[in-house]
Coordinates of C-alpha atoms in Angstrom, one line a residue:
M958 CA 29.3 12.9 -1.9
S959 CA 30.0 15.0 1.1
V960 CA 27.2 16.7 3.1
G961 CA 28.6 20.0 2.0
D962 CA 28.3 19.4 -1.7
E963 CA 25.8 21.7 -3.4
Q964 CA 23.3 20.7 -6.1
Q965 CA 23.2 22.3 -9.5
I966 CA 19.8 23.4 -10.7
R967 CA 19.1 23.8 -14.5
F968 CA 16.0 23.8 -16.7
S969 CA 14.9 21.8 -19.7
T970 CA 11.9 22.1 -22.0
A971 CA 9.3 19.4 -22.4
A972 CA 7.7 18.7 -25.8
D973 CA 4.9 21.2 -25.2
G974 CA 7.3 24.0 -24.2
T975 CA 6.8 23.7 -20.4
R976 CA 10.0 24.5 -18.5
I977 CA 11.0 21.6 -16.2
A978 CA 13.5 22.2 -13.4
Y979 CA 16.1 19.5 -12.7
A980 CA 19.0 19.2 -10.2
T981 CA 22.2 17.1 -10.2
V982 CA 24.5 16.4 -7.3
G983 CA 27.4 14.1 -6.6
S984 CA 29.7 12.2 -9.0
G985 CA 29.9 8.7 -10.3
P986 CA 27.5 6.4 -12.1
P987 CA 24.2 8.2 -12.7
I988 CA 20.9 7.5 -10.9
V989 CA 17.7 9.3 -12.0
R990 CA 14.8 9.8 -9.7
A991 CA 11.5 10.0 -11.6
S992 CA 9.3 12.9 -10.5
H993 CA 6.6 12.4 -8.0
W994 CA 4.0 14.5 -6.2
L995 CA 5.1 17.0 -3.6
S996 CA 8.6 18.1 -4.6
H997 CA 10.6 21.3 -4.6
L998 CA 14.2 21.0 -5.6
E999 CA 15.5 23.7 -3.3
F1000 CA 13.1 23.1 -0.4
D1001 CA 13.7 19.3 -0.4
W1002 CA 17.5 19.8 -0.4
K1003 CA 17.4 21.6 2.9
S1004 CA 14.7 19.4 4.5
P1005 CA 14.8 17.0 7.5
V1006 CA 12.8 14.5 5.5
W1007 CA 14.5 14.4 2.1
R1008 CA 18.1 15.5 2.8
P1009 CA 19.1 12.1 4.3
W1010 CA 17.6 10.2 1.3
L1011 CA 19.2 12.5 -1.2
T1012 CA 22.6 12.4 0.5
E1013 CA 22.6 8.6 0.4
L1014 CA 21.3 8.3 -3.1
A1015 CA 24.1 10.6 -4.3
R1016 CA 26.9 8.8 -2.4
N1017 CA 29.4 7.7 -5.0
R1018 CA 26.9 8.5 -7.7
T1019 CA 25.5 11.4 -9.7
L1020 CA 21.9 11.9 -8.7
L1021 CA 19.4 13.6 -11.0
R1022 CA 15.9 14.5 -9.9
H1023 CA 13.4 17.0 -11.2
D1024 CA 10.3 19.1 -10.4
D1025 CA 7.6 18.3 -12.9
R1026 CA 5.1 20.6 -14.5
A1027 CA 2.7 22.6 -12.1
S1028 CA 5.0 22.0 -9.1
G1029 CA 8.2 23.1 -7.4
L1030 CA 10.5 25.2 -9.6
A1031 CA 8.9 24.1 -12.9
D1032 CA 6.2 26.1 -14.8
W1033 CA 2.9 26.2 -12.8
N1034 CA 0.7 27.6 -15.4
V1035 CA 0.3 24.6 -17.7
A1036 CA -2.6 23.2 -19.7
D1037 CA -1.6 19.6 -19.7
I1038 CA -1.3 17.6 -16.4
S1039 CA -1.3 13.9 -17.3
C1040 CA 0.8 10.8 -17.2
E1041 CA 2.0 11.2 -20.8
A1042 CA 3.0 14.8 -20.0
W1043 CA 5.0 13.7 -16.9
F1044 CA 6.7 11.0 -19.0
S1045 CA 7.6 13.7 -21.6
A1046 CA 9.3 15.7 -18.9
L1047 CA 11.3 12.7 -17.7
E1048 CA 12.5 12.2 -21.3
A1049 CA 13.4 15.9 -21.5
V1050 CA 15.5 16.0 -18.4
V1051 CA 17.4 12.8 -19.3
A1052 CA 18.2 14.3 -22.7
A1053 CA 19.2 17.7 -21.3
A1054 CA 21.6 16.0 -18.8
G1055 CA 23.1 14.0 -21.6
L1056 CA 22.7 10.6 -19.9
A1057 CA 23.2 7.5 -22.0
R1058 CA 22.6 4.8 -19.4
F1059 CA 21.6 5.0 -15.8
A1060 CA 19.7 3.4 -12.9
L1061 CA 16.1 4.6 -12.6
F1062 CA 14.4 5.1 -9.3
G1063 CA 10.6 5.5 -9.1
M1064 CA 8.9 6.3 -5.8
S1065 CA 5.2 6.7 -5.4
R1066 CA 3.8 8.3 -8.6
G1067 CA 7.3 8.1 -10.1
A1068 CA 7.0 4.3 -10.3
P1069 CA 4.6 4.2 -13.3
L1070 CA 6.7 6.8 -15.1
A1071 CA 9.9 4.7 -14.4
I1072 CA 8.1 1.6 -15.7
A1073 CA 7.0 3.3 -18.9
Y1074 CA 10.5 4.7 -19.5
A1075 CA 12.1 1.3 -18.9
V1076 CA 9.8 -0.3 -21.5
R1077 CA 10.2 2.4 -24.1
H1078 CA 14.0 2.9 -23.6
P1079 CA 15.3 -0.4 -22.3
Q1080 CA 18.8 0.3 -23.7
R1081 CA 19.2 3.3 -21.4
V1082 CA 18.1 1.7 -18.1
S1083 CA 20.6 -0.4 -16.3
H1084 CA 18.5 -1.1 -13.2
L1085 CA 14.9 -0.2 -12.1
V1086 CA 14.0 0.4 -8.4
L1087 CA 10.4 1.0 -7.4
A1088 CA 9.7 2.1 -3.9
G1089 CA 6.2 2.6 -2.4
G1090 CA 4.8 2.8 -5.9
F1091 CA 1.9 1.7 -8.0
A1092 CA 1.0 0.7 -11.6
R1093 CA -2.6 1.7 -11.3
G1094 CA -4.0 4.8 -9.7
R1095 CA -6.9 4.9 -7.2
A1096 CA -9.5 5.3 -9.9
R1097 CA -8.2 2.2 -11.6
R1098 CA -8.2 -0.3 -8.7
G1099 CA -11.9 -1.2 -8.8
Q1100 CA -12.4 -0.1 -5.2
P1101 CA -15.2 2.4 -4.8
Q1102 CA -14.1 3.3 -1.3
Q1103 CA -10.7 4.6 -2.6
A1104 CA -12.5 6.6 -5.3
E1105 CA -14.7 8.2 -2.7
E1106 CA -11.6 9.0 -0.5
M1107 CA -10.1 10.7 -3.4
R1108 CA -13.1 12.9 -3.9
L1109 CA -13.0 13.9 -0.3
E1110 CA -9.3 14.7 -0.6
L1111 CA -9.9 17.0 -3.6
D1112 CA -12.3 19.0 -1.4
L1113 CA -9.7 19.2 1.3
V1114 CA -7.1 20.4 -1.1
R1115 CA -9.3 23.1 -2.8
I1116 CA -10.5 24.4 0.6
G1117 CA -7.5 24.3 2.8
W1118 CA -4.2 23.7 0.8
G1119 CA -3.2 27.3 0.6
R1120 CA -4.2 28.4 4.1
E1121 CA -1.8 29.6 6.7
N1122 CA -3.3 27.2 9.2
P1123 CA -2.0 23.7 8.3
A1124 CA -5.0 21.8 9.7
F1125 CA -6.3 20.7 6.3
R1126 CA -2.8 19.8 5.0
R1127 CA -2.1 17.7 8.2
H1128 CA -4.4 15.0 6.7
F1129 CA -1.7 14.3 4.1
T1130 CA 1.2 14.8 6.4
S1131 CA -0.2 12.1 8.8
Q1132 CA -0.3 9.6 6.0
F1133 CA 3.1 10.3 4.6
L1134 CA 4.9 10.7 8.0
P1135 CA 2.8 8.7 10.5
E1136 CA 5.8 8.6 12.9
G1137 CA 7.5 11.9 11.9
T1138 CA 9.1 14.2 14.4
L1139 CA 7.6 17.6 15.1
D1140 CA 10.2 19.2 12.9
Q1141 CA 9.6 16.8 10.0
I1142 CA 5.8 17.3 10.3
R1143 CA 6.1 21.1 10.2
W1144 CA 8.4 20.9 7.2
F1145 CA 6.1 18.6 5.3
D1146 CA 3.1 20.8 6.1
D1147 CA 5.1 23.7 4.5
L1148 CA 6.2 21.6 1.5
Q1149 CA 2.7 21.1 0.4
R1150 CA 2.0 24.8 0.2
V1151 CA 5.3 25.7 -1.6
S1152 CA 5.2 22.7 -4.0
A1153 CA 1.9 23.5 -5.7
S1154 CA -1.1 25.8 -5.8
P1155 CA -4.4 24.3 -4.4
E1156 CA -5.8 24.0 -8.0
N1157 CA -2.6 22.4 -9.3
A1158 CA -2.5 20.0 -6.4
A1159 CA -6.1 18.9 -7.1
R1160 CA -5.3 18.4 -10.8
I1161 CA -2.3 16.4 -10.0
I1162 CA -4.2 14.1 -7.6
E1163 CA -6.9 13.6 -10.3
A1164 CA -4.4 12.8 -13.0
S1165 CA -2.5 10.4 -10.8
S1166 CA -5.6 8.5 -9.9
G1167 CA -6.2 7.7 -13.6
I1168 CA -2.8 6.2 -14.3
D1169 CA -2.7 2.6 -15.5
V1170 CA 0.5 0.9 -16.7
V1171 CA -0.4 -2.6 -15.7
D1172 CA -0.2 -3.8 -19.3
L1173 CA 3.4 -2.6 -19.4
L1174 CA 4.6 -4.6 -16.5
P1175 CA 5.3 -7.9 -18.4
Q1176 CA 7.3 -5.9 -20.9
V1177 CA 9.9 -4.7 -18.4
K1178 CA 13.2 -6.4 -19.4
V1179 CA 15.7 -4.7 -17.0
P1180 CA 16.7 -6.0 -13.5
T1181 CA 14.0 -4.7 -11.1
L1182 CA 13.8 -4.3 -7.3
V1183 CA 10.4 -3.5 -5.8
L1184 CA 10.2 -2.2 -2.2
H1185 CA 6.9 -1.6 -0.4
A1186 CA 6.0 -1.0 3.3
R1187 CA 3.3 -3.0 5.0
G1188 CA 0.5 -0.7 6.2
D1189 CA 1.4 2.1 3.7
A1190 CA -1.3 4.6 4.3
R1191 CA -1.2 6.1 0.8
I1192 CA -0.5 3.2 -1.5
P1193 CA -1.7 -0.2 -0.5
F1194 CA 0.9 -3.0 0.0
E1195 CA -1.0 -5.0 -2.6
E1196 CA 0.0 -2.5 -5.3
G1197 CA 3.7 -3.3 -4.7
R1198 CA 3.0 -7.0 -4.8
L1199 CA 1.2 -6.5 -8.1
M1200 CA 4.1 -4.9 -9.7
A1201 CA 6.6 -7.4 -8.4
S1202 CA 4.5 -10.4 -9.6
A1203 CA 4.0 -9.0 -13.1
I1204 CA 7.5 -7.8 -13.9
P1205 CA 9.6 -10.8 -15.1
G1206 CA 12.3 -11.7 -12.5
A1207 CA 11.6 -8.8 -10.2
R1208 CA 12.7 -9.0 -6.6
F1209 CA 10.2 -8.0 -4.0
V1210 CA 11.3 -6.7 -0.5
P1211 CA 8.5 -6.0 2.0
L1212 CA 9.4 -3.3 4.5
D1213 CA 8.0 -2.7 8.0

């Protein structure tokens, strides 16, 4: 893929009628990036944070990624925000794109969705890559401190997510981009506001915290690579080790 290539944005419909936006770019063997929190297909494509990733993922490949319900270019006014609803959207965009077999990339909240897809549709997934992900949300880790942190974050989101001043959103930016440049930090501050409304952002955080696919890990039968950074401020390093140790034959690569 050359830097000048443009993505193609289309829409598919999930089982409950929700419109899901997805984008494809590049050519070659397909790789699907499962949806995760904080995404906007157009905004990400032009960003100093995501554009380098997207360019490399689409090099000599066809990259498919999507904005899920209540965020980005997908429908925002939705009744169901849950792990099963997010999974339904992943199935919908894969079907709409007509993909028979592909590599599946799950980052952050995309990891449990990718795990579930690989277990339910093993014949379609050639390889599974999990980066900075988790199999159990914060409310499922048995750590009261993380649950309390989540409640504080929900207050921050509801109070300050939609404000012009980025002070409240900077809490999240500092965790996702602890060493970001000023340009990257400003862009990430803006991404939060354009990717979801304050209420939807809070609902997404709550739903993500309740995810638990630990029981599915031993059922993964496809070649799997797990990457996780030491000192990850959002998802503990131990969550990456948990996935790698429970998925048969998975390779674990710690990152600095």
